[in-house]
Coordinates of C-alpha atoms in Angstrom, one line a residue:
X1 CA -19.5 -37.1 -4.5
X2 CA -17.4 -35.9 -6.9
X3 CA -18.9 -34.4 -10.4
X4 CA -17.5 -37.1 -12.5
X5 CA -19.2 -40.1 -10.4
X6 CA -22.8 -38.3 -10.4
X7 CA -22.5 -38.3 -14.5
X8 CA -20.8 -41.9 -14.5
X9 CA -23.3 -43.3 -12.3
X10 CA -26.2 -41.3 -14.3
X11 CA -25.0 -43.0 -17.6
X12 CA -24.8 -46.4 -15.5
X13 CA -28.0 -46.7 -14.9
X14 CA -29.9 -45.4 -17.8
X15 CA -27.7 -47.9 -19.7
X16 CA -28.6 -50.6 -17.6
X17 CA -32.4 -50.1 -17.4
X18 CA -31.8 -50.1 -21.6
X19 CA -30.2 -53.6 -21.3
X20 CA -32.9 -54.3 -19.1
X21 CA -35.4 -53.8 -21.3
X22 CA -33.6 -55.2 -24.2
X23 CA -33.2 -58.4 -22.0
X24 CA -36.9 -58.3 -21.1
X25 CA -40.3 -59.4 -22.6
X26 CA -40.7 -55.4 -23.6
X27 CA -40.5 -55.2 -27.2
X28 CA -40.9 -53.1 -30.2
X29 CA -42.5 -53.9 -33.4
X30 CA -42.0 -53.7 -36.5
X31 CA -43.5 -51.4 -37.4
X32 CA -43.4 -49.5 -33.8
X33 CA -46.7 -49.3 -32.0
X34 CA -47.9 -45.7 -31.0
X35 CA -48.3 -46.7 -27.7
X36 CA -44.4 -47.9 -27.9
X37 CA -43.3 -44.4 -29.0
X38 CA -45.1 -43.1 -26.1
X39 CA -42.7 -45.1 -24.1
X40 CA -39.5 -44.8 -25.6
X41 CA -40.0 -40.9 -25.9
X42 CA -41.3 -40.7 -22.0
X43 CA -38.1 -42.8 -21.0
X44 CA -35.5 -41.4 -23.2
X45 CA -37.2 -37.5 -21.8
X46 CA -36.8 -39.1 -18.3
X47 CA -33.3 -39.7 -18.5
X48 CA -32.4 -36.5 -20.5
X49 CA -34.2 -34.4 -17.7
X50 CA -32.0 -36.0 -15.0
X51 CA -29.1 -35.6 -17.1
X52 CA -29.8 -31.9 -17.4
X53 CA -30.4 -31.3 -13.9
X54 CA -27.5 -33.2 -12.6
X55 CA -25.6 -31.0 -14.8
X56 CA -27.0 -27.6 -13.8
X57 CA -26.5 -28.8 -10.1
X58 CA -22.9 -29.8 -10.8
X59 CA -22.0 -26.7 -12.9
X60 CA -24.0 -24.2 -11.4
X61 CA -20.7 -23.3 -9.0
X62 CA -18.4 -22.9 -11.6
X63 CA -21.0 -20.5 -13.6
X64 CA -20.4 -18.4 -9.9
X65 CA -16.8 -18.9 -10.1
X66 CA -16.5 -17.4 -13.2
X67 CA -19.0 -14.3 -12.7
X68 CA -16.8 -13.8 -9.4
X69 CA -14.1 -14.2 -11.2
X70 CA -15.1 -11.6 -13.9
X71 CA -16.0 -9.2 -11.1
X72 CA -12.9 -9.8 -9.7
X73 CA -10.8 -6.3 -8.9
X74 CA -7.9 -5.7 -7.1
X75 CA -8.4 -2.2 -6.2
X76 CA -11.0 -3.4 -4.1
X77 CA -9.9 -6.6 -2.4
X78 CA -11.9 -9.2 0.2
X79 CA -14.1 -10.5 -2.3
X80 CA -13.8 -13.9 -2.3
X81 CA -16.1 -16.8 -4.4
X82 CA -18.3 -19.5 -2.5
X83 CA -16.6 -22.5 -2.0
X84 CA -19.5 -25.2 -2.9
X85 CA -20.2 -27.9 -5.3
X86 CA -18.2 -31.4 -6.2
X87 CA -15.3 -32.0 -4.8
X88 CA -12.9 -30.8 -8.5
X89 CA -14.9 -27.7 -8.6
X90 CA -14.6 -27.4 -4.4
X91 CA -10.5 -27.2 -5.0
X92 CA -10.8 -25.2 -8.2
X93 CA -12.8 -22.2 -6.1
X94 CA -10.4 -22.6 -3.2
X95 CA -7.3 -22.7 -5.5
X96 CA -8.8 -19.3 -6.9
X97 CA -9.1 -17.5 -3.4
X98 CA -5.7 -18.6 -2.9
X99 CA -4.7 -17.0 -6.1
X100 CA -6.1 -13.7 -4.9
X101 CA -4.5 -13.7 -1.5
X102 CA -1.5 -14.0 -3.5
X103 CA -2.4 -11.5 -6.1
X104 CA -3.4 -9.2 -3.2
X105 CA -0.4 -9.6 -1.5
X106 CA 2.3 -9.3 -4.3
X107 CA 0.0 -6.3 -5.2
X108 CA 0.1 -4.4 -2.2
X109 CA 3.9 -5.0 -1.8
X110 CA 4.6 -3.6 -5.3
X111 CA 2.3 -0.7 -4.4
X112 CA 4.3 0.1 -1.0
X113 CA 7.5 -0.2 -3.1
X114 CA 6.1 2.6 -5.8
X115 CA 4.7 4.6 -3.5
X116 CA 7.4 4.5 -1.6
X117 CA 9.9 5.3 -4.3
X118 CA 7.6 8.2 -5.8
X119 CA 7.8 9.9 -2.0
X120 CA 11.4 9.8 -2.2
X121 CA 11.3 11.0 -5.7
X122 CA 9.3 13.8 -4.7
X123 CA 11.1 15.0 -2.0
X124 CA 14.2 14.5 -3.8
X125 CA 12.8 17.3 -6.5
X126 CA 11.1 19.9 -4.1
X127 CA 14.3 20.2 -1.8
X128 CA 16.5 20.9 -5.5
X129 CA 13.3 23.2 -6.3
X130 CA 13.6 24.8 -3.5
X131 CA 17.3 24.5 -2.8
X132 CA 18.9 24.7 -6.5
X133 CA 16.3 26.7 -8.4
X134 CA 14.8 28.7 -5.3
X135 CA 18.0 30.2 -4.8
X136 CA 18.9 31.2 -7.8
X137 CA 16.1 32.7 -8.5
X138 CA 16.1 34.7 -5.1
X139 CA 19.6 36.0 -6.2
X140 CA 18.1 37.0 -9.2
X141 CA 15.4 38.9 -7.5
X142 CA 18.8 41.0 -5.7
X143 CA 20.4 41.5 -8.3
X144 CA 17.4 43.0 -10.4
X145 CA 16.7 45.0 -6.8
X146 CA 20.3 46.4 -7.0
X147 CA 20.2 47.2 -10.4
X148 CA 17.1 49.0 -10.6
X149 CA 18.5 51.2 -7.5
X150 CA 21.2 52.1 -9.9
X151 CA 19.4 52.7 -13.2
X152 CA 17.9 55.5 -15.0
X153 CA 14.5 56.7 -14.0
X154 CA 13.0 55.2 -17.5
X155 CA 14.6 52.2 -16.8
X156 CA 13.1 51.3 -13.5
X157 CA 9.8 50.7 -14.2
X158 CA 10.8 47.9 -16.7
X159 CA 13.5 46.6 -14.4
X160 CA 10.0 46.9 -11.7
X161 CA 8.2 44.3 -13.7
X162 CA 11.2 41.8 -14.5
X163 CA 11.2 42.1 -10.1
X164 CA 7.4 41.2 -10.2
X165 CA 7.9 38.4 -12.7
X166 CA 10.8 36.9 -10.9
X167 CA 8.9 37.3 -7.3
X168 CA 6.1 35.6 -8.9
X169 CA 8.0 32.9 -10.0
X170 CA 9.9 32.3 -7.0
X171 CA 6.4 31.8 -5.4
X172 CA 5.4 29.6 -7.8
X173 CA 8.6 27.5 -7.7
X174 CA 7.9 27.5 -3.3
X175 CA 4.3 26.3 -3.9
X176 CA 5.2 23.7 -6.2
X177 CA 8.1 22.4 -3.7
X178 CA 5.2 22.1 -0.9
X179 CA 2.8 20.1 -2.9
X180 CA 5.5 18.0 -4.1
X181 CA 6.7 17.6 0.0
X182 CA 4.7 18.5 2.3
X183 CA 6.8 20.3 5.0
X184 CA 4.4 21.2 7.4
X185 CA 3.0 17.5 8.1
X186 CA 6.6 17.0 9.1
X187 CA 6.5 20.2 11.3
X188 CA 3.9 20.4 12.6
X189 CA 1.4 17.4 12.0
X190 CA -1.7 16.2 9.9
X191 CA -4.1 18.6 10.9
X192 CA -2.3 21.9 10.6
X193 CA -1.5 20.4 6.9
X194 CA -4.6 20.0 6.4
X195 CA -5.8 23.2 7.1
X196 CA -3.1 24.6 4.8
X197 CA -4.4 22.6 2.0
X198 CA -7.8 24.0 2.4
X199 CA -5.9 27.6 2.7
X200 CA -4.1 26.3 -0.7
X201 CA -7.3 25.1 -2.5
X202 CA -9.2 28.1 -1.5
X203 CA -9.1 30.6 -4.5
X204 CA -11.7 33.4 -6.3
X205 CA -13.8 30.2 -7.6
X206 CA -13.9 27.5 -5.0
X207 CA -14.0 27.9 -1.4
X208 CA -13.2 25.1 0.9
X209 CA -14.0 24.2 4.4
X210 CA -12.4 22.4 7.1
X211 CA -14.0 20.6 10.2
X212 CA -10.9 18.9 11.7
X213 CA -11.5 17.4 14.8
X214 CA -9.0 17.1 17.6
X215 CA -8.4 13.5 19.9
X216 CA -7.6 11.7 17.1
X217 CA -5.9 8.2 17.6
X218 CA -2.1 7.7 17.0
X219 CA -1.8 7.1 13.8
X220 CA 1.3 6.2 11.6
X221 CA 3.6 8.4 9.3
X222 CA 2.3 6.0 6.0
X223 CA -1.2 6.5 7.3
X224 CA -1.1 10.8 7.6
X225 CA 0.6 10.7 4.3
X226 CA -1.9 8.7 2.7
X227 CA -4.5 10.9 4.4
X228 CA -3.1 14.2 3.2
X229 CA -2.4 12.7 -0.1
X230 CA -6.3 11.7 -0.7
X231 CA -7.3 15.2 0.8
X232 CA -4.7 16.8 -1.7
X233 CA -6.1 14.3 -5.1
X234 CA -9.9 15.0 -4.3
X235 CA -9.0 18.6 -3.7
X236 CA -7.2 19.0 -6.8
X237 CA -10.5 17.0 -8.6
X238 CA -12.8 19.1 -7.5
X239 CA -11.2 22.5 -8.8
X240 CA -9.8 20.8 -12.2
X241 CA -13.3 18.9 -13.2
X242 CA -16.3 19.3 -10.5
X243 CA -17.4 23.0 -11.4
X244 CA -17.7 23.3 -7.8
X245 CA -18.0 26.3 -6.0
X246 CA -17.6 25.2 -2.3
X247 CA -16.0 22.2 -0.7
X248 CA -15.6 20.6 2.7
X249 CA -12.6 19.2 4.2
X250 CA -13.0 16.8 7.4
X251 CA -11.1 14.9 10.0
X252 CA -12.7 13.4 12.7
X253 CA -12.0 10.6 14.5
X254 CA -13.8 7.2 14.8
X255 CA -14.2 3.9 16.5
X256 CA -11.4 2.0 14.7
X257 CA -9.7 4.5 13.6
X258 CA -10.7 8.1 11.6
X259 CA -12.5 9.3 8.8
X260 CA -11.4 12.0 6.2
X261 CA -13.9 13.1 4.2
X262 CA -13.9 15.8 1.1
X263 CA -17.3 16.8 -0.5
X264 CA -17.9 19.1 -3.0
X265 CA -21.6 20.7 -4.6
X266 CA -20.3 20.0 -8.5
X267 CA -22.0 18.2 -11.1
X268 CA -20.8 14.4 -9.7
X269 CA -19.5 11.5 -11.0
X270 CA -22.5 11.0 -13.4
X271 CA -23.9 7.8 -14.4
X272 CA -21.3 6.8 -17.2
X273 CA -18.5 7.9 -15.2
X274 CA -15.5 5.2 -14.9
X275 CA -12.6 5.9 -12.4
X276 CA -9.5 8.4 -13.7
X277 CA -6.2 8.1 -13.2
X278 CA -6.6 10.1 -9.7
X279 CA -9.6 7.8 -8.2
X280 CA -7.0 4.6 -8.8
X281 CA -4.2 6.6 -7.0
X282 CA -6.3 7.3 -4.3
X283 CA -7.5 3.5 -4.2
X284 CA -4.0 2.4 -4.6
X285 CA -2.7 4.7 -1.2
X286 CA -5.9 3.3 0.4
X287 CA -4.8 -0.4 0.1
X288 CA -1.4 0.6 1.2
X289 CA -2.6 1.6 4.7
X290 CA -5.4 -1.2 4.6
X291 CA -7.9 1.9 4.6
X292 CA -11.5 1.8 2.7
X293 CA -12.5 4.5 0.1
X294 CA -15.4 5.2 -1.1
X295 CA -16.1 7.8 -4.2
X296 CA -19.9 8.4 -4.9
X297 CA -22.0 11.3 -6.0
X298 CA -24.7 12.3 -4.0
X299 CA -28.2 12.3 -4.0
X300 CA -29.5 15.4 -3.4
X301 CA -29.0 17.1 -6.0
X302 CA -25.3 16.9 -7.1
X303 CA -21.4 16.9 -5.5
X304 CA -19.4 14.3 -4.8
X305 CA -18.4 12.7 -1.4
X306 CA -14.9 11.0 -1.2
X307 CA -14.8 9.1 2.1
X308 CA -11.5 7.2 3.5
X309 CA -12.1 5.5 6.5
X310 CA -8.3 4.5 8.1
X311 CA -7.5 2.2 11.0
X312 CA -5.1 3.2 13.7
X313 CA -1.6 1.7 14.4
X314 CA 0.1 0.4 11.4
X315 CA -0.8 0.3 8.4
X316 CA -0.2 -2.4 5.5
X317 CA 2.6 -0.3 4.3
X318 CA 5.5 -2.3 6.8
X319 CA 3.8 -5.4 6.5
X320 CA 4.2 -5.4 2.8
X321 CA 7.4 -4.2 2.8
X322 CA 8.3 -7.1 4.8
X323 CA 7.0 -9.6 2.9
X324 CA 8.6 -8.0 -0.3
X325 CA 11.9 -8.0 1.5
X326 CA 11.5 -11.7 2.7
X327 CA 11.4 -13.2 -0.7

């Protein structure tokens, strides 16, 4: 029955037992009895109290609908409110879940679209770092070389250090161009990139650990990219704000799929901590794949543990894709 019959009928009867009365031999005198207070209060609290709790029974599911709906977040989709309650607030709650499929959808194609333009950016700019600015700057570096052959002894030592400088920034400029495009996961796959990163990562302050496992499932170009991507975000989080001294780098594979997982022994997430910028990147790669990521600080004492748990064959990347490209 829907919520507006329940009231109606509610407001139909207690009218009709008050004509009822009216009609009757009950009366009220003038002035009013005490013992005819005692019934007109008991009957008119009677019929309030079934008002009330015809009301809290009818509205009770929207009151869920709308702390679902306040929980909502798209960065971590399947939640979906209860469908219960009259038949209006039935089709309001399923008219919502719809909403969020949608919402999830659209979402996740505009998300494969970015992503996939901010790849293509990226490797646009390391291949002209390395290409354009590499170059020139290796010309440089033999042109100082030939110079300094020629020049005076008190010259040489200077002409030394412009040499040093330039070397130094050629390296810098080559570094920059592999974290913008990650050659070697074209070359030669996810798990030898992965143990570069941790060779990357591994400085005089932080030392980092790899357990990558071998027999892992086929998995798909979008879903080693958005593996090595994570890895390379949590990574670069743990020596920018964890104060961490060691870290852990993992691979291994699991029933549906794998599991990378980075953890650290720095001072966590902390109690008031919301998500930066690089937690909702990370999220956002996740739902691109259809992976689950979890970010929490640990227990014991301190680090955090950032856990992406990835399906094998294809991800949501294609299917998105192809829904953007159908409408």
């Amino acid at each position: 029955m829907s919520l507006f019959w329940r009231i109606f009928m509610l407001d139909a009867v207690g009218l009709i037992v008050a004509a009822a009365l009216l009609l009757g031999p009950v009366t009220v005198s003038t002035p009013i009895l005490p013992g005819e207070v005692l019934v007109v209060v008991a009957g008119l609290a009677a019929l309030l109290t079934v008002n009330a709790v015809v009301l809290r029974v009818g509205l009770a599911p929207l009151g869920r609908l709308g702390r679902a709906m306040a929980d909502a977040d798209l960065l971590h989709p399947g939640a979906r409110a209860v469908v219960s309650g009259p038949v209006e607030t039935a089709e309001l709650i399923t008219t919502y879940n719809a909403m969020l499929d949608r919402l999830e959808a659209e979402r996740a194609a505009s998300a494969a679209g970015a992503l996939s333009a901010q790849e293509r950016e990226r490797h646009r700019i390391a291949r002209e770092l390395h290409d354009e600015v590499g170059q020139t700057l290796t010309a440089v570096l033999l042109q100082l070389k030939r110079v300094a052959d020629r020049a005076p002894r008190d010259l040489r030592a200077e002409l030394g250090q412009a040499q040093e400088a330039t070397r130094a920034g050629l390296d810098e400029i080559r570094r920059i161009a592999r974290r913008l495009r990650p050659g070697v996961l074209d070359e030669l796959g996810l798990l030898s990139a992965l143990r570069s990163l941790a060779s990357e990562f591994t400085t005089h302050g932080l030392t980092v650990r790899h357990d990558l496992r071998a027999g892992l499932p086929p998995l798909t170009e979008e879903t080693e990219l958005v593996l090595y991507r994570v890895a390379q975000e949590a990574l670069t989080n743990t020596a920018r704000h964890a104060g961490a001294d060691r870290a852990e780098l993992g691979l291994r594979p699991v029933a549906d799929g794998v599991e990378l997982l980075v953890r650290d022994n720095g001072r966590g997430l902390g109690a008031a901590a919301g998500e930066g910028a690089g937690i909702r990147g990370m999220r956002e790669r996740a739902l691109l794949i259809g992976a689950t990521l979890t970010v929490s600080s640990r227990a014991d004492g301190g680090g955090t543990d950032v856990r992406l748990r990835a399906a094998a064959g294809t991800g949501r990347a294609a299917d998105a894709a192809a829904a953007a490209g159908g409408r």
